[in-house]
XYZ file of C-alpha atoms in Angstrom:
445
model
C 23.003 1.770 -12.531
C 25.632 4.263 -10.679
C 27.457 2.730 -8.113
C 26.057 4.463 -4.935
C 22.212 3.542 -5.672
C 23.595 -0.372 -6.349
C 25.141 -0.625 -3.065
C 22.283 1.522 -1.192
C 20.003 -1.292 -2.357
C 22.358 -4.322 -0.916
C 22.554 -2.520 2.303
C 18.481 -1.761 2.674
C 17.727 -5.557 1.466
C 20.061 -6.932 3.917
C 18.890 -4.600 6.653
C 15.340 -5.590 5.976
C 15.983 -9.396 5.423
C 17.819 -9.428 9.404
C 14.590 -7.520 10.284
C 12.568 -9.822 9.026
C -9.515 -19.157 -14.927
C -11.260 -20.488 -12.230
C -14.752 -22.044 -10.785
C -17.615 -19.070 -10.336
C -17.478 -17.073 -7.356
C -20.500 -18.974 -6.051
C -18.995 -22.228 -5.832
C -15.590 -20.869 -4.863
C -15.511 -20.759 -1.328
C -12.109 -22.842 -0.719
C -8.628 -23.082 -2.706
C -8.646 -22.611 -6.343
C -8.730 -26.357 -7.020
C -7.215 -26.935 -10.205
C -6.544 -23.852 -11.844
C -3.220 -23.140 -13.503
C -0.665 -21.454 -12.015
C 1.693 -18.670 -13.450
C 5.187 -17.711 -13.119
C 6.368 -13.825 -11.930
C 10.003 -13.816 -12.081
C 10.799 -17.281 -11.253
C 8.097 -17.403 -8.715
C 5.322 -19.487 -9.220
C 2.055 -17.770 -8.265
C -0.534 -19.698 -6.500
C -3.565 -20.737 -8.458
C -5.488 -19.259 -5.555
C -4.307 -15.750 -6.781
C -5.940 -16.117 -10.021
C -9.343 -14.854 -9.817
C -12.821 -16.594 -10.926
C -14.519 -15.474 -14.180
C -17.440 -14.077 -11.998
C -17.538 -12.021 -9.209
C -20.178 -11.876 -6.280
C -22.265 -8.398 -6.343
C -21.495 -6.960 -2.793
C -18.009 -5.403 -2.023
C -16.112 -7.022 0.273
C -17.662 -10.699 -0.514
C -15.473 -13.013 0.275
C -14.798 -15.100 -2.730
C -12.274 -17.930 -1.634
C -10.002 -18.865 1.586
C -7.399 -21.077 2.523
C -4.737 -21.627 5.473
C -1.716 -19.626 5.242
C 1.313 -20.589 6.938
C 3.321 -17.752 8.530
C 7.373 -18.128 7.718
C 7.796 -16.656 11.353
C 5.729 -18.415 13.706
C 6.015 -20.272 17.019
C 3.942 -23.240 18.618
C 2.197 -21.909 21.682
C -0.836 -22.712 24.175
C -3.352 -21.105 22.673
C -2.450 -21.730 19.209
C 0.909 -20.936 16.819
C 2.570 -17.735 17.954
C 2.099 -14.526 16.490
C -1.242 -16.238 15.292
C -2.841 -17.872 12.849
C -3.513 -16.772 9.373
C -5.663 -17.122 6.305
C -5.645 -16.330 2.629
C -8.031 -14.643 1.464
C -9.789 -13.446 -2.143
C -12.719 -10.889 -1.705
C -14.617 -8.630 -4.579
C -13.912 -4.789 -4.328
C -14.686 -2.126 -6.806
C -12.244 -0.563 -8.982
C -11.856 3.433 -9.960
C -13.961 2.709 -13.244
C -16.610 1.341 -11.438
C -15.937 -2.316 -12.165
C -15.872 -5.361 -10.259
C -12.280 -6.489 -9.159
C -11.175 -9.541 -7.043
C -8.248 -8.573 -4.455
C -6.387 -11.143 -2.546
C -5.001 -10.235 0.875
C -4.525 -12.175 4.507
C -5.858 -12.246 7.843
C -4.036 -13.279 11.315
C -6.288 -13.930 13.939
C -3.634 -13.497 17.025
C -3.094 -15.777 19.917
C -2.603 -12.826 22.146
C -5.546 -11.790 23.996
C -6.390 -8.609 23.578
C -6.288 -6.550 26.759
C -8.102 -2.871 25.690
C -11.573 -1.900 26.102
C -13.921 -3.836 23.842
C -14.224 -7.026 21.960
C -11.144 -7.822 20.026
C -10.244 -5.024 17.331
C -9.444 -5.746 13.648
C -6.657 -3.324 11.856
C -6.483 -2.952 8.172
C -2.665 -2.906 7.196
C -2.463 -1.520 3.901
C 1.599 -1.998 2.892
C 4.035 0.435 1.481
C 5.698 -0.313 -1.810
C 5.763 -3.604 -2.806
C 6.439 -3.429 -6.516
C 4.207 -4.345 -9.398
C 4.980 -7.710 -10.014
C 2.054 -10.778 -8.428
C 5.309 -11.950 -6.520
C 5.621 -8.996 -4.233
C 2.258 -9.110 -2.969
C 2.276 -8.623 0.973
C 0.305 -11.946 1.435
C 2.855 -13.404 0.225
C 5.329 -11.910 2.251
C 4.151 -12.956 5.260
C 4.820 -16.931 3.786
C 7.924 -15.615 2.015
C 9.552 -12.453 4.202
C 12.389 -12.654 1.687
C 12.957 -14.122 -2.099
C 16.595 -13.927 -3.544
C 16.325 -16.501 -6.841
C 18.449 -14.506 -9.040
C 15.505 -13.539 -10.839
C 13.651 -11.060 -8.169
C 14.482 -9.675 -4.806
C 11.278 -9.315 -2.591
C 11.509 -8.095 1.083
C 8.526 -8.498 3.009
C 9.376 -5.512 5.218
C 5.522 -5.086 6.310
C 5.980 -8.283 8.329
C 6.970 -6.113 11.032
C 4.303 -3.556 11.551
C 1.885 -6.804 11.231
C 3.334 -8.523 13.980
C 3.733 -5.828 16.308
C -0.124 -5.410 16.070
C -0.836 -9.197 16.618
C 1.648 -8.982 19.952
C -0.976 -6.594 21.068
C -3.743 -8.921 20.530
C -5.052 -6.634 17.370
C -6.184 -8.913 14.646
C -4.678 -8.108 11.260
C -5.961 -8.034 7.912
C -3.692 -7.208 5.347
C -4.565 -6.335 1.710
C -2.973 -6.716 -1.864
C -4.031 -3.996 -3.624
C -5.742 -4.174 -6.676
C -3.930 -6.154 -9.358
C -1.048 -7.455 -6.993
C -0.543 -11.180 -6.754
C -3.972 -11.526 -8.869
C -2.940 -12.505 -11.993
C -5.781 -11.183 -14.000
C -4.746 -7.798 -14.046
C -1.862 -5.284 -13.654
C -1.529 -3.581 -10.204
C -2.771 0.090 -10.208
C -0.075 1.742 -7.942
C -0.834 4.638 -6.239
C -4.247 4.761 -7.335
C -6.463 6.938 -4.912
C -9.871 5.205 -5.096
C -8.930 1.565 -6.026
C -6.199 1.671 -2.853
C -9.262 2.895 -0.732
C -11.697 0.388 -1.886
C -8.992 -2.564 -1.378
C -8.694 -1.687 2.254
C -12.031 -0.800 3.285
C -13.014 -4.184 1.611
C -10.354 -6.044 3.525
C -12.145 -4.816 6.783
C -15.640 -6.398 5.365
C -13.877 -9.523 4.298
C -12.339 -10.167 7.525
C -15.524 -9.919 9.547
C -17.018 -12.353 7.595
C -14.624 -15.140 8.051
C -16.015 -17.566 10.087
C -12.673 -18.237 12.018
C -12.312 -14.467 12.912
C -13.119 -13.381 16.395
C -13.865 -10.245 14.956
C -17.503 -8.656 14.437
C -19.490 -5.746 13.008
C -18.902 -4.660 16.733
C -14.964 -4.923 16.821
C -13.661 -0.835 16.384
C -11.847 -0.595 13.279
C -8.182 0.892 12.351
C -6.326 1.636 9.219
C -2.555 1.294 9.356
C -0.213 2.350 6.691
C 2.941 4.342 5.734
C 4.103 5.562 2.354
C 2.124 3.831 -0.245
C -0.028 2.507 2.445
C -0.203 6.142 3.886
C -1.883 7.399 0.889
C -4.255 4.254 0.658
C -5.316 4.504 4.484
C -5.541 8.196 4.002
C -7.711 8.228 1.145
C -9.905 5.321 2.527
C -10.565 7.841 5.472
C -11.811 10.198 3.117
C -13.877 7.616 1.021
C -15.321 5.471 3.893
C -18.539 7.563 4.682
C -19.427 7.533 1.105
C -18.037 4.104 0.058
C -18.183 1.774 3.309
C -20.627 3.679 5.952
C -20.418 0.143 7.727
C -17.239 0.020 8.359
C -16.693 2.791 11.259
C -13.206 3.899 11.759
C -11.509 4.141 15.430
C -8.587 5.697 13.788
C -6.447 6.031 10.703
C -2.624 6.459 10.979
C -1.286 7.912 7.399
C 2.513 7.764 7.535
C 4.306 9.805 4.655
C 1.184 9.861 2.633
C 1.762 10.417 -1.278
C -1.254 13.200 -1.398
C -0.009 15.031 -4.340
C 1.116 12.836 -7.034
C 2.516 15.762 -9.090
C 5.205 16.692 -6.202
C 5.867 13.019 -5.746
C 6.256 12.040 -9.273
C 9.159 15.258 -9.528
C 10.902 13.952 -6.362
C 11.059 10.434 -7.344
C 12.656 10.797 -10.632
C 16.264 10.030 -10.713
C 15.913 8.816 -6.818
C 16.613 5.396 -5.507
C 13.419 4.386 -6.501
C 13.297 5.932 -9.849
C 11.669 2.676 -10.620
C 8.296 3.921 -9.213
C 7.776 6.071 -12.015
C 7.068 3.297 -14.172
C 4.702 1.204 -11.518
C 2.799 4.957 -11.679
C 2.659 5.202 -15.407
C 1.654 1.344 -15.844
C -0.952 1.656 -13.446
C -2.342 5.043 -14.910
C -2.324 3.194 -18.355
C -4.247 0.382 -16.472
C -7.040 2.595 -14.995
C -6.821 5.235 -17.832
C -6.369 3.776 -21.180
C -7.370 6.899 -22.631
C -3.964 7.616 -21.789
C -2.167 5.481 -23.833
C -1.927 7.846 -27.127
C -0.191 10.325 -24.599
C 2.126 7.940 -23.526
C 2.802 6.665 -27.181
C 3.625 9.827 -28.279
C 6.222 10.510 -25.572
C 7.922 7.183 -24.564
C 10.734 5.875 -26.152
C 11.773 2.021 -27.025
C 14.022 2.614 -24.216
C 11.176 3.882 -22.072
C 8.578 0.862 -23.063
C 11.104 -1.703 -22.252
C 11.584 -0.206 -18.748
C 7.718 0.210 -18.298
C 7.800 -3.942 -19.251
C 10.666 -4.659 -17.079
C 9.011 -3.103 -14.103
C 5.828 -4.239 -14.596
C 6.799 -7.716 -13.177
C 9.780 -6.174 -10.740
C 9.359 -5.786 -6.711
C 11.061 -2.845 -5.117
C 14.431 -4.732 -4.390
C 14.620 -5.358 -8.546
C 13.923 -1.466 -8.842
C 16.360 -0.694 -6.439
C 19.106 -2.626 -8.744
C 17.604 -1.927 -11.904
C 16.920 1.433 -12.516
C 17.882 3.674 -9.151
C 19.069 6.540 -10.019
C 17.716 6.753 -13.312
C 16.365 9.674 -14.721
C 12.955 9.730 -16.934
C 14.424 11.878 -19.422
C 16.315 8.746 -20.860
C 12.435 7.025 -21.353
C 11.059 10.198 -23.685
C 11.541 11.139 -27.295
C 11.644 14.752 -26.659
C 14.601 14.351 -23.789
C 11.539 15.782 -21.502
C 11.344 14.414 -18.204
C 8.085 12.982 -17.031
C 6.992 15.898 -15.188
C 7.950 18.264 -17.893
C 5.519 15.817 -19.850
C 2.790 16.356 -17.326
C 3.246 20.134 -17.696
C 2.856 20.045 -20.942
C -0.324 17.983 -21.468
C -3.781 19.076 -19.414
C -4.981 15.730 -19.445
C -2.365 14.766 -17.189
C -2.910 17.374 -14.832
C -6.691 16.631 -14.251
C -5.801 12.611 -14.121
C -3.104 13.623 -11.159
C -5.343 16.412 -9.479
C -8.139 13.696 -9.344
C -5.551 11.405 -7.602
C -5.410 14.243 -4.881
C -5.889 13.299 -1.064
C -7.322 16.228 1.175
C -10.132 17.620 -0.780
C -12.549 15.490 1.897
C -12.977 15.538 5.331
C -11.950 12.109 6.870
C -13.556 10.006 8.826
C -12.542 9.571 12.469
C -9.704 10.710 14.258
C -6.368 10.623 11.920
C -2.898 10.914 12.989
C -0.650 11.789 9.866
C 3.215 11.923 10.059
C 5.758 12.611 7.737
C 9.826 12.774 7.983
C 10.852 16.328 7.820
C 14.068 15.347 5.584
C 12.061 12.962 3.618
C 12.847 14.316 -0.043
C 11.031 10.869 -1.769
C 7.616 11.419 -0.783
C 8.222 14.957 0.101
C 7.525 16.398 3.354
C 5.737 19.385 2.476
C 2.887 17.940 0.498
C 2.482 15.092 3.641
C 2.489 18.119 5.688
C -0.059 20.136 3.332
C -2.720 17.091 3.631
C -2.493 17.678 7.474
C -3.457 21.286 6.804
C -6.261 20.505 4.497
C -7.750 18.306 6.888
C -7.443 20.801 9.520
C -9.309 23.020 7.454
C -12.366 20.896 7.444
C -12.855 20.456 10.652
C -11.111 16.756 10.903
C -9.521 15.453 14.317
C -5.730 15.633 13.289
C -2.985 14.724 15.218
C 0.161 16.124 13.187
C 3.560 14.515 13.812
C 6.697 15.646 12.163
C 9.666 13.288 12.342
C 12.588 15.092 13.186
C 15.450 13.474 11.379
C 18.539 14.661 9.716
C 18.854 14.199 6.358
C 21.677 11.329 4.859
C 21.931 12.446 0.992
C 19.862 9.410 0.290
C 16.143 9.780 -0.645
C 15.483 5.975 0.268
C 16.960 6.154 3.586
C 15.189 9.703 4.426
C 12.041 8.160 3.113
C 12.600 4.861 5.223
C 14.037 6.500 8.189
C 10.879 7.450 9.891
C 9.011 4.702 9.330
C 11.097 2.866 11.958
C 11.416 5.975 14.103
C 7.899 6.674 14.663
C 6.049 2.672 13.875
C 6.121 2.101 17.728
C 4.277 5.267 18.790
C 1.912 5.302 15.542
C 1.135 1.841 16.779
C 0.492 2.991 20.371
C -1.689 5.741 18.887
C -3.790 3.588 17.310
C -3.881 0.872 19.999
C -5.502 3.746 22.027
C -7.830 4.356 19.494
C -9.199 0.633 19.469
C -9.266 0.797 23.374
C -11.669 3.430 22.849
C -9.651 6.202 24.332
C -10.420 9.750 23.079
C -7.734 11.821 21.582
C -7.230 15.734 20.994
C -6.458 17.736 17.832
C -3.058 19.721 17.230
C -4.501 21.351 14.303
C -3.942 24.760 16.341
C 0.014 23.934 16.309
C 0.455 24.009 12.319
C 1.650 27.509 12.042
C 4.327 26.717 14.198
C 5.062 23.299 13.136
C 7.859 22.222 10.952
């Protein structure tokens, strides 16, 4: 690994650290019981995360739940601060129409909701965590930082979760399809899987007996990067997939709406390892792509894909930062070159495109103008596409100078805009109306 990405990875990890087969589903309302645990890069994955052999029929149905100790918690008069957490496993449907178990966490805030109406609920879709089960966001709430010599996992998404809790907003976090659960590989940046996991997390949270939120609670979605793509896709698919989950507002920060452009951008970047997560996820969803992968991916590439399948973000930064996908192919072509050469891959990625449907409810699209990891242009294009469909769009260009690092260019807008994004979403949860600045898009950067 080149020195610069390695030093950058160490700096980011340090900064983030400072910031912060079971019984059938019908009988699995509590902990997983005597199910065997598995291990990923030296981290024991609790038996809770092993799905049962049978799943319920209805999407969003709770399969099991148990108390989840928050690593950052203080005693309070009305309960632990910032809230009381519950680990969840719920049923969803994947992109192939198959039943799938998804894990996550619900946090009941100790703070009172001071806005209009009953306590609202926000589904937080995490940014890129990795592909190893130990990287799951629900585990990161309990273990914000893991450094065991085999993996580096940082729960940076805890910051947005806690900021929402302090406003009295209940939060449900999804781990996505295959992240945490031990029965399959995480389908990284899959449009349908991500959207369904987010929407079904809302359903699961509302059915939890200990939760104060109900079907009357306003619902918001919050996500950045991978999470921004998941919330954007969820807003598009909500009318058809989850008409019972009415959306008061959706925040989609730095959404990877066009994976063809994102694939080219992350190659040779600090987060080049995300290419491996994407390929692994695509092959999990569409095994018919395997012959194409076998035709192009060389032995080094196959080893990289296997290695990355159990890595978290920190691991990928240290292990693959700055790498080129040309080293993974038999022909010396980049992955983007392979996509251009294979119509089947072009079709598959076109199906992953976000922006072809009108989103439900008001949406806020934010993107750093210097973001060259999840390219600013394709995120802006999502706002333009939605405006063209008559959506209620608030477009926010985050004006920050480029610093020569794709990772920092992508990460800085997250921190710079997060407070404003949470305030915008909280206003929607209070029932305050919002306008649209679609009219200004021709002059917006």
